[in-house]
Amino acid sequence: MPLVRIKELPQHIGERVTVNGWLYNKRSSGKLQFPIIRDGSGYLQCVVFRKDVSEETWKAVEDVTQESTVRVTGTVRAEQRAPGGVELGVESFEVLAPAAEYPITPKEHGTAFLMDLRHLWLRSSKQHAILRIRNELEKAIRDFFYDRDFVLIDSPILTANAAEGTSTLFETDYFGQKAYLSQSGQLYLEPAAAAFGRVYCFGPTFRAEKSKTRRHLMEFWMIEPEVAFLEFDGLQDLAEEFIEYVVGRALERCQEELKTLEREVSKLENVKRPFPRITYRDAIELLATKGMSVKFGDDFGGDEETVIANSFDRPVMISRYPTAIKAFYMQPDPKDPSVVLGLDMIAPEGYGEIIGGSQRIHDHDLLLQRIKQHNLPVEAFQWYLDIRKYGTFPHSGFGMGLERVVAWVSGVPHLRETIPYPRMLNRIYP
Ligand code: 4AD
Ligand code: MG
């Protein structure tokens, strides 16, 4: 009997097949029982007709508990009302491993309870849909850069220096020397841009964020392109082309998942270039009209970002932030050195900052001065300064937080559901 994955059953209508999976749910009405099986690729409604099966099979279906491992054999039939458009007329139903009483039931559970059971929660339909969207976005990201001739440069996770400020570093011991978990691959990508022209990295990054928010994880995945000779306007073009592409891929290939999540897709269909571009100063004025007073030099918090985002129907790019609130490596605006050529892209619907990026300082002496102003140890950055010594060149890049984009595309409010095993404040289990 051919063993078929549920997803492929529509190509086997009229055939006898076997499916391996787990019992998702079941209902019955007198002479009929309808166990629903899942195998990770989809859900299958099985139809067990009392007079078609042995007493043993009938009993096995009656007794089977949620999440037991099962093997079912029968004939595939078209059935428009069933999930996936097919059902299975059952001949035999074997319980390979009965499951103990399953703690996650269709009723509502509290989040702390579900987070403790994250290893099981992954099986639930909503979590499954979110992580499938994550999978599609990861592939879209790689395709986007591969198709544009970017070289993937894997940056190290153990690093000797800070990239994004010293307050969120995870410190560890490296044979008696202090080391940190990487906050960003950027500093390693800039030298690689001199070697390959266009590069990107995509990996886990770590930030010891001391506050509890729905937008922060301690471990998150970041995609960071870095391009030689790309200046600030080109960087904004790249960021919007990229976001339009990845959202488009989810719309094209994750229709089922978006339906499961009841995502309002028209909001995502709006994500078309050009995106609005405003400056930090424009944003302050916009906030003032909404009754929020922000002074030049203040950073925007989640509330401000949401108010700005709600003024637009697609992501908005905010540029030219005050030098004092941005990272040491950002290039000053030649027209106004009190601000930098840095950008944040804010997602619609309150999902916050999805991209942060900038043109980089390429003048050696200015960069050295900034490293000192930020009280960073010059020796640890000698290699980074070297790039400005051996054939310096203007260059730019950005970082996109994968989980923020998965949350936005999926329409889930909290980042904890967008990564298989979230690392949050005071939580490292499971
Ligand atoms: O704005 P950030 O800190 O920028 C950088 O790290 C630059 N070095 C990137 C670069 O230019 N190559 O972080 C970039 C993005 C943010 O816009 C946000 O989407 C995400 O990373 N991010 C987080 N996501 C989840 N949890 C956290 N704690 C995050 N911190 C940043
Ligand atoms: Mg940022």
Short mmCIF file of C-alpha atoms and ligand atoms in Angstrom, two decimals:
data_model
loop_
_atom_site.label_atom_id
_atom_site.label_comp_id
_atom_site.label_asym_id
_atom_site.label_seq_id
_atom_site.Cartn_x
_atom_site.Cartn_y
_atom_site.Cartn_z
CA MET A 1 0.00 0.00 0.00
CA PRO A 2 1.60 3.36 -0.93
CA LEU A 3 2.40 5.57 2.04
CA VAL A 4 1.21 9.09 1.16
CA ARG A 5 1.54 12.46 2.92
CA ILE A 6 -1.80 14.19 3.50
CA LYS A 7 -0.84 17.16 1.34
CA GLU A 8 -0.42 14.88 -1.66
CA LEU A 9 -3.73 13.02 -1.30
CA PRO A 10 -5.60 15.11 -3.93
CA GLN A 11 -3.33 13.41 -6.51
CA HIS A 12 -4.50 9.99 -5.32
CA ILE A 13 -8.29 10.20 -5.61
CA GLY A 14 -9.81 6.75 -6.08
CA GLU A 15 -6.66 4.98 -4.85
CA ARG A 16 -6.05 2.93 -1.72
CA VAL A 17 -3.35 4.48 0.44
CA THR A 18 -1.87 4.45 3.93
CA VAL A 19 -1.31 7.60 6.00
CA ASN A 20 0.82 7.90 9.15
CA GLY A 21 0.01 10.65 11.61
CA TRP A 22 -1.51 11.71 14.91
CA LEU A 23 -5.11 11.94 16.02
CA TYR A 24 -6.06 15.62 15.92
CA ASN A 25 -9.74 15.42 16.78
CA LYS A 26 -12.76 13.18 16.28
CA ARG A 27 -16.54 13.18 16.24
CA SER A 28 -19.11 10.47 15.74
CA SER A 29 -22.76 9.95 14.92
CA GLY A 30 -24.14 6.45 15.49
CA LYS A 31 -22.85 4.24 12.70
CA LEU A 32 -20.18 6.71 11.62
CA GLN A 33 -17.00 8.00 13.24
CA PHE A 34 -14.90 10.84 11.84
CA PRO A 35 -11.35 10.85 13.22
CA ILE A 36 -9.26 13.76 11.92
CA ILE A 37 -5.60 12.94 11.40
CA ARG A 38 -2.71 15.37 10.99
CA ASP A 39 0.76 14.52 9.72
CA GLY A 40 2.43 17.94 9.64
CA SER A 41 1.61 18.45 5.96
CA GLY A 42 -2.15 18.81 6.46
CA TYR A 43 -5.35 17.55 8.08
CA LEU A 44 -7.34 14.56 6.87
CA GLN A 45 -10.92 13.71 7.67
CA CYS A 46 -11.34 9.94 7.89
CA VAL A 47 -14.73 8.29 7.58
CA VAL A 48 -15.26 5.04 9.47
CA PHE A 49 -18.50 3.27 8.58
CA ARG A 50 -19.41 0.61 11.14
CA LYS A 51 -20.47 -2.02 8.61
CA ASP A 52 -17.27 -1.57 6.51
CA VAL A 53 -14.75 -2.31 9.26
CA SER A 54 -13.96 -5.05 11.75
CA GLU A 55 -15.18 -4.80 15.33
CA GLU A 56 -11.54 -4.31 16.35
CA THR A 57 -11.04 -1.33 14.03
CA TRP A 58 -14.33 0.25 15.14
CA LYS A 59 -13.25 -0.10 18.78
CA ALA A 60 -9.77 1.27 18.07
CA VAL A 61 -11.30 4.45 16.68
CA GLU A 62 -13.70 4.74 19.61
CA ASP A 63 -10.89 4.46 22.14
CA VAL A 64 -8.13 6.42 20.45
CA THR A 65 -6.99 9.45 22.43
CA GLN A 66 -5.95 12.88 21.13
CA GLU A 67 -2.38 12.90 19.71
CA SER A 68 -2.02 9.11 19.63
CA THR A 69 0.18 7.93 16.76
CA VAL A 70 -1.93 6.18 14.14
CA ARG A 71 -1.67 4.43 10.78
CA VAL A 72 -4.78 4.54 8.61
CA THR A 73 -5.50 2.71 5.36
CA GLY A 74 -8.40 3.37 3.02
CA THR A 75 -9.63 4.86 -0.24
CA VAL A 76 -9.17 8.55 -1.09
CA ARG A 77 -12.41 10.31 -2.11
CA ALA A 78 -13.04 13.85 -3.29
CA GLU A 79 -15.04 15.79 -0.69
CA GLN A 80 -15.25 19.53 -1.15
CA ARG A 81 -16.41 20.20 2.41
CA ALA A 82 -13.44 18.40 4.03
CA PRO A 83 -10.12 20.15 4.76
CA GLY A 84 -7.85 19.74 1.72
CA GLY A 85 -10.83 18.72 -0.46
CA VAL A 86 -10.48 14.95 0.18
CA GLU A 87 -11.49 12.38 2.77
CA LEU A 88 -10.44 8.83 3.45
CA GLY A 89 -12.91 5.93 3.50
CA VAL A 90 -11.28 3.83 6.23
CA GLU A 91 -10.58 0.09 5.98
CA SER A 92 -8.12 -0.21 8.82
CA PHE A 93 -7.12 2.05 11.68
CA GLU A 94 -4.12 1.08 13.78
CA VAL A 95 -2.99 2.84 16.95
CA LEU A 96 0.81 2.63 16.85
CA ALA A 97 1.32 4.47 20.15
CA PRO A 98 -1.49 5.65 22.40
CA ALA A 99 -1.04 9.16 23.86
CA ALA A 100 -1.44 9.88 27.55
CA GLU A 101 -4.14 12.45 28.34
CA TYR A 102 -3.12 15.41 26.18
CA PRO A 103 -2.83 18.66 28.13
CA ILE A 104 -3.76 21.02 25.27
CA THR A 105 -7.45 20.75 24.41
CA PRO A 106 -9.60 22.88 22.11
CA LYS A 107 -10.65 25.04 25.08
CA GLU A 108 -8.84 28.32 25.88
CA HIS A 109 -5.59 28.01 27.83
CA GLY A 110 -3.51 30.71 29.50
CA THR A 111 -0.32 31.82 27.81
CA ALA A 112 2.04 30.81 30.63
CA PHE A 113 0.59 27.30 30.49
CA LEU A 114 1.02 27.12 26.72
CA MET A 115 4.56 28.52 26.89
CA ASP A 116 5.52 25.79 29.38
CA LEU A 117 4.20 23.32 26.81
CA ARG A 118 5.76 25.02 23.79
CA HIS A 119 7.19 21.65 22.63
CA LEU A 120 3.60 20.37 22.30
CA TRP A 121 1.93 23.67 21.41
CA LEU A 122 3.83 23.57 18.08
CA ARG A 123 1.30 20.94 16.95
CA SER A 124 -1.69 23.29 17.27
CA SER A 125 -3.12 24.56 13.99
CA LYS A 126 -2.44 28.24 14.63
CA GLN A 127 1.16 27.71 15.75
CA HIS A 128 1.69 25.39 12.83
CA ALA A 129 0.43 28.07 10.40
CA ILE A 130 2.67 30.77 11.89
CA LEU A 131 5.79 28.62 11.65
CA ARG A 132 4.94 27.63 8.07
CA ILE A 133 4.76 31.34 7.23
CA ARG A 134 8.14 31.79 8.94
CA ASN A 135 9.53 28.98 6.79
CA GLU A 136 8.22 30.60 3.59
CA LEU A 137 9.60 34.01 4.56
CA GLU A 138 13.03 32.53 5.28
CA LYS A 139 13.11 30.96 1.83
CA ALA A 140 11.87 34.18 0.20
CA ILE A 141 14.62 36.15 1.96
CA ARG A 142 17.32 33.82 0.70
CA ASP A 143 15.87 33.82 -2.82
CA PHE A 144 15.67 37.60 -2.91
CA PHE A 145 19.35 38.04 -2.15
CA TYR A 146 20.57 35.04 -4.09
CA ASP A 147 18.73 36.24 -7.23
CA ARG A 148 20.41 39.64 -6.90
CA ASP A 149 23.89 38.14 -6.66
CA PHE A 150 24.46 38.77 -2.95
CA VAL A 151 26.91 36.38 -1.27
CA LEU A 152 25.82 34.83 2.03
CA ILE A 153 28.46 35.49 4.66
CA ASP A 154 27.86 33.67 7.93
CA SER A 155 28.91 35.97 10.73
CA PRO A 156 30.23 34.64 14.06
CA ILE A 157 28.01 34.21 17.10
CA LEU A 158 30.83 34.53 19.63
CA THR A 159 32.29 38.02 19.32
CA ALA A 160 34.85 40.15 21.11
CA ASN A 161 33.09 43.49 20.71
CA ALA A 162 29.69 45.17 20.98
CA ALA A 163 27.87 46.30 17.84
CA GLU A 164 24.65 47.81 19.12
CA GLY A 165 25.49 49.39 22.47
CA THR A 166 26.88 47.79 25.60
CA SER A 167 23.68 47.65 27.65
CA THR A 168 22.19 44.55 26.01
CA LEU A 169 25.25 42.30 25.83
CA PHE A 170 25.20 38.66 26.89
CA GLU A 171 28.67 38.05 28.27
CA THR A 172 30.46 34.75 28.36
CA ASP A 173 33.94 33.49 29.11
CA TYR A 174 36.21 32.69 26.18
CA PHE A 175 39.29 30.93 27.64
CA GLY A 176 39.74 33.64 30.23
CA GLN A 177 38.85 36.47 27.85
CA LYS A 178 35.50 38.25 27.80
CA ALA A 179 33.30 37.38 24.85
CA TYR A 180 29.75 38.32 23.90
CA LEU A 181 26.93 36.72 21.96
CA SER A 182 26.52 38.61 18.71
CA GLN A 183 23.99 41.48 18.64
CA SER A 184 24.37 41.94 14.89
CA GLY A 185 26.52 40.58 12.08
CA GLN A 186 26.95 44.01 10.53
CA LEU A 187 30.51 44.78 11.61
CA TYR A 188 31.69 41.51 10.03
CA LEU A 189 29.69 42.16 6.88
CA GLU A 190 31.28 45.52 6.10
CA PRO A 191 34.73 43.93 5.48
CA ALA A 192 33.00 41.22 3.45
CA ALA A 193 31.37 43.91 1.30
CA ALA A 194 34.89 44.99 0.33
CA ALA A 195 35.62 41.40 -0.69
CA PHE A 196 32.37 40.57 -2.53
CA GLY A 197 30.53 43.85 -3.21
CA ARG A 198 27.11 42.63 -2.13
CA VAL A 199 26.75 40.42 0.90
CA TYR A 200 24.23 39.42 3.55
CA CYS A 201 24.07 37.40 6.70
CA PHE A 202 21.11 35.62 8.24
CA GLY A 203 21.38 34.14 11.66
CA PRO A 204 20.50 34.32 15.32
CA THR A 205 21.36 37.47 17.25
CA PHE A 206 21.17 38.09 20.97
CA ARG A 207 20.12 41.02 23.11
CA ALA A 208 19.74 41.05 26.87
CA GLU A 209 16.67 43.29 26.77
CA LYS A 210 15.79 44.00 30.36
CA SER A 211 12.17 44.92 29.82
CA LYS A 212 9.21 42.74 29.02
CA THR A 213 7.50 43.74 25.77
CA ARG A 214 5.62 41.94 23.06
CA ARG A 215 8.15 43.15 20.47
CA HIS A 216 11.39 41.94 22.04
CA LEU A 217 13.05 38.57 22.28
CA MET A 218 16.45 37.81 23.80
CA GLU A 219 17.32 35.64 20.80
CA PHE A 220 15.98 36.64 17.40
CA TRP A 221 16.94 36.10 13.78
CA MET A 222 18.19 38.97 11.71
CA ILE A 223 18.81 39.33 8.01
CA GLU A 224 21.45 41.92 7.22
CA PRO A 225 22.49 42.98 3.71
CA GLU A 226 25.54 45.21 3.23
CA VAL A 227 26.40 46.79 -0.13
CA ALA A 228 29.56 48.52 -1.36
CA PHE A 229 29.04 51.89 -3.08
CA LEU A 230 25.37 51.97 -2.05
CA GLU A 231 24.38 55.33 -0.61
CA PHE A 232 21.41 56.32 1.48
CA ASP A 233 18.71 56.75 -1.19
CA GLY A 234 19.65 53.42 -2.76
CA LEU A 235 19.45 51.80 0.66
CA GLN A 236 15.84 52.97 1.05
CA ASP A 237 15.05 51.60 -2.42
CA LEU A 238 16.55 48.22 -1.47
CA ALA A 239 14.62 48.06 1.82
CA GLU A 240 11.24 48.69 0.19
CA GLU A 241 11.87 46.34 -2.73
CA PHE A 242 12.83 43.64 -0.24
CA ILE A 243 9.77 44.05 1.98
CA GLU A 244 7.41 44.15 -1.01
CA TYR A 245 8.98 40.91 -2.26
CA VAL A 246 8.83 38.89 0.94
CA VAL A 247 5.27 39.95 1.79
CA GLY A 248 4.27 39.12 -1.79
CA ARG A 249 5.72 35.62 -1.41
CA ALA A 250 3.69 34.96 1.73
CA LEU A 251 0.52 36.14 -0.04
CA GLU A 252 1.29 33.90 -2.99
CA ARG A 253 2.33 30.73 -1.17
CA CYS A 254 0.75 30.83 2.30
CA GLN A 255 -2.91 31.26 1.45
CA GLU A 256 -4.00 28.31 3.60
CA GLU A 257 -2.00 29.49 6.59
CA LEU A 258 -3.29 33.07 6.31
CA LYS A 259 -6.82 31.67 6.21
CA THR A 260 -6.20 29.55 9.32
CA LEU A 261 -4.98 32.68 11.08
CA GLU A 262 -7.95 34.72 9.79
CA ARG A 263 -5.49 37.33 8.57
CA GLU A 264 -7.02 40.29 6.77
CA VAL A 265 -4.98 39.88 3.58
CA SER A 266 -6.15 43.10 1.92
CA LYS A 267 -3.90 44.93 4.41
CA LEU A 268 -0.91 42.93 3.14
CA GLU A 269 -1.90 43.38 -0.50
CA ASN A 270 -1.36 47.12 0.03
CA VAL A 271 2.33 46.58 0.64
CA LYS A 272 3.46 47.95 -2.71
CA ARG A 273 6.23 50.38 -3.56
CA PRO A 274 6.76 53.29 -3.15
CA PHE A 275 6.54 53.38 0.65
CA PRO A 276 6.15 56.77 2.30
CA ARG A 277 9.48 58.34 3.36
CA ILE A 278 9.52 60.91 6.13
CA THR A 279 12.26 62.41 8.26
CA TYR A 280 12.52 62.23 12.04
CA ARG A 281 11.61 65.92 12.14
CA ASP A 282 8.48 65.27 10.00
CA ALA A 283 7.57 62.46 12.40
CA ILE A 284 7.79 64.83 15.40
CA GLU A 285 5.42 67.23 13.63
CA LEU A 286 3.05 64.40 12.76
CA LEU A 287 3.03 63.27 16.40
CA ALA A 288 2.31 66.84 17.54
CA THR A 289 -0.84 66.91 15.37
CA LYS A 290 -1.95 63.75 17.20
CA GLY A 291 -1.36 65.35 20.58
CA MET A 292 1.94 63.58 21.36
CA SER A 293 4.76 65.89 22.27
CA VAL A 294 8.25 64.67 21.41
CA LYS A 295 11.36 66.89 21.47
CA PHE A 296 14.26 66.69 19.04
CA GLY A 297 16.64 64.15 20.62
CA ASP A 298 13.96 61.88 22.11
CA ASP A 299 13.70 58.35 20.79
CA PHE A 300 10.33 57.04 19.67
CA GLY A 301 8.79 54.34 21.83
CA GLY A 302 6.27 51.70 20.79
CA ASP A 303 3.33 54.08 21.26
CA GLU A 304 4.82 56.77 19.06
CA GLU A 305 5.70 54.21 16.39
CA THR A 306 2.12 52.94 16.36
CA VAL A 307 0.66 56.43 16.00
CA ILE A 308 3.03 57.17 13.09
CA ALA A 309 2.28 53.80 11.45
CA ASN A 310 -1.48 54.37 11.73
CA SER A 311 -1.14 57.45 9.55
CA PHE A 312 -0.16 55.28 6.56
CA ASP A 313 -1.56 52.20 4.82
CA ARG A 314 1.83 50.59 4.16
CA PRO A 315 5.23 50.52 5.89
CA VAL A 316 6.78 53.94 6.45
CA MET A 317 10.48 54.78 6.40
CA ILE A 318 11.68 57.36 8.91
CA SER A 319 15.14 58.79 8.25
CA ARG A 320 17.62 61.29 9.62
CA TYR A 321 17.49 60.63 13.35
CA PRO A 322 19.54 62.72 15.80
CA THR A 323 23.14 61.52 15.93
CA ALA A 324 23.01 61.21 19.70
CA ILE A 325 20.35 58.47 19.74
CA LYS A 326 21.78 56.27 17.00
CA ALA A 327 24.67 53.82 16.70
CA PHE A 328 28.28 55.03 16.49
CA TYR A 329 28.83 53.86 12.90
CA MET A 330 26.10 55.91 11.15
CA GLN A 331 27.16 58.46 8.52
CA PRO A 332 26.25 62.08 9.36
CA ASP A 333 23.95 63.82 6.89
CA PRO A 334 26.24 66.16 4.93
CA LYS A 335 23.43 68.76 4.84
CA ASP A 336 22.82 68.62 8.60
CA PRO A 337 25.45 66.86 10.73
CA SER A 338 23.16 66.87 13.80
CA VAL A 339 21.34 63.96 12.16
CA VAL A 340 22.51 60.69 10.61
CA LEU A 341 21.71 58.90 7.36
CA GLY A 342 19.91 56.18 9.27
CA LEU A 343 16.47 54.76 8.67
CA ASP A 344 13.88 52.79 10.56
CA MET A 345 11.05 51.11 8.71
CA ILE A 346 7.87 50.88 10.76
CA ALA A 347 5.31 48.21 9.86
CA PRO A 348 1.62 49.07 9.71
CA GLU A 349 -0.97 47.95 12.27
CA GLY A 350 1.21 48.49 15.32
CA TYR A 351 3.91 45.88 14.60
CA GLY A 352 6.68 48.41 15.19
CA GLU A 353 10.16 48.72 13.74
CA ILE A 354 10.91 45.91 11.30
CA ILE A 355 14.08 47.36 9.77
CA GLY A 356 16.92 49.49 11.10
CA GLY A 357 19.75 50.53 8.81
CA SER A 358 22.10 53.27 7.67
CA GLN A 359 24.85 54.48 5.46
CA ARG A 360 28.10 53.77 7.34
CA ILE A 361 30.87 56.19 8.22
CA HIS A 362 33.66 55.48 5.75
CA ASP A 363 36.12 58.12 6.91
CA HIS A 364 38.73 56.57 9.20
CA ASP A 365 39.30 59.53 11.52
CA LEU A 366 35.62 60.31 12.00
CA LEU A 367 34.88 56.68 12.82
CA LEU A 368 37.77 56.57 15.31
CA GLN A 369 36.41 59.72 16.97
CA ARG A 370 32.93 58.14 17.27
CA ILE A 371 34.30 54.93 18.77
CA LYS A 372 36.05 57.01 21.43
CA GLN A 373 32.97 59.20 22.06
CA HIS A 374 30.93 56.05 22.69
CA ASN A 375 33.56 54.79 25.16
CA LEU A 376 34.17 51.68 23.08
CA PRO A 377 37.62 50.02 23.34
CA VAL A 378 39.57 51.11 20.26
CA GLU A 379 41.80 47.98 20.22
CA ALA A 380 38.77 45.70 19.82
CA PHE A 381 37.68 47.72 16.78
CA GLN A 382 41.07 47.93 15.05
CA TRP A 383 40.06 45.37 12.43
CA TYR A 384 36.83 47.31 11.76
CA LEU A 385 38.78 50.55 11.36
CA ASP A 386 41.09 48.77 8.88
CA ILE A 387 38.32 48.77 6.29
CA ARG A 388 38.64 52.56 6.26
CA LYS A 389 42.42 52.31 5.85
CA TYR A 390 42.72 49.93 2.91
CA GLY A 391 40.63 51.40 0.10
CA THR A 392 37.63 52.92 1.86
CA PHE A 393 34.32 53.28 0.03
CA PRO A 394 30.78 54.49 0.82
CA HIS A 395 28.52 51.61 1.84
CA SER A 396 25.18 50.95 3.45
CA GLY A 397 23.11 48.16 4.91
CA PHE A 398 20.21 47.30 7.12
CA GLY A 399 18.94 44.65 9.50
CA MET A 400 15.47 43.17 9.42
CA GLY A 401 14.10 41.36 12.46
CA LEU A 402 12.55 38.15 11.13
CA GLU A 403 10.16 37.61 14.04
CA ARG A 404 8.69 41.11 13.76
CA VAL A 405 7.92 40.48 10.09
CA VAL A 406 6.46 37.02 10.80
CA ALA A 407 4.23 38.59 13.50
CA TRP A 408 3.04 41.30 11.14
CA VAL A 409 2.39 38.98 8.18
CA SER A 410 0.65 36.43 10.42
CA GLY A 411 -1.29 39.07 12.32
CA VAL A 412 -0.25 37.80 15.76
CA PRO A 413 0.41 40.47 18.37
CA HIS A 414 3.26 38.87 20.33
CA LEU A 415 6.69 37.77 19.06
CA ARG A 416 6.72 34.71 21.32
CA GLU A 417 4.58 32.80 18.80
CA THR A 418 6.79 33.58 15.79
CA ILE A 419 9.86 31.50 16.71
CA PRO A 420 9.81 27.79 17.57
CA TYR A 421 11.39 28.16 21.02
CA PRO A 422 11.24 31.79 22.21
CA ARG A 423 13.85 33.13 24.60
CA MET A 424 12.21 35.78 26.73
CA LEU A 425 12.86 37.68 29.94
CA ASN A 426 13.21 35.00 32.65
CA ARG A 427 12.20 32.16 30.34
CA ILE A 428 14.60 29.59 28.87
CA TYR A 429 12.32 26.51 29.16
CA PRO A 430 11.65 24.47 27.07
O1 4AD B 1 17.80 48.43 14.69
P1 4AD B 1 18.74 47.32 15.03
O2 4AD B 1 19.30 47.30 16.41
O3 4AD B 1 19.90 47.40 13.95
C1 4AD B 1 21.04 46.66 13.92
O4 4AD B 1 21.29 45.73 14.64
C2 4AD B 1 21.94 47.00 12.76
N1 4AD B 1 23.30 46.54 13.08
C3 4AD B 1 21.42 46.35 11.52
C4 4AD B 1 22.23 46.68 10.30
O5 4AD B 1 22.25 47.82 9.87
N2 4AD B 1 22.89 45.69 9.71
O6 4AD B 1 18.03 45.91 14.77
C5 4AD B 1 17.54 45.61 13.48
C6 4AD B 1 16.16 45.01 13.58
C7 4AD B 1 15.10 45.90 14.21
O7 4AD B 1 14.57 46.79 13.27
C8 4AD B 1 14.09 44.90 14.69
O8 4AD B 1 13.27 44.50 13.60
C9 4AD B 1 14.94 43.72 15.09
O9 4AD B 1 16.18 43.87 14.44
N3 4AD B 1 15.16 43.66 16.55
C10 4AD B 1 14.57 42.77 17.37
N4 4AD B 1 13.66 41.81 17.14
C11 4AD B 1 13.25 41.05 18.18
N5 4AD B 1 13.71 41.20 19.43
C12 4AD B 1 14.63 42.15 19.72
N6 4AD B 1 15.10 42.25 20.97
C13 4AD B 1 15.10 42.99 18.66
N7 4AD B 1 15.99 44.00 18.57
C14 4AD B 1 16.01 44.38 17.29
MG MG B 2 16.71 49.95 15.56
#
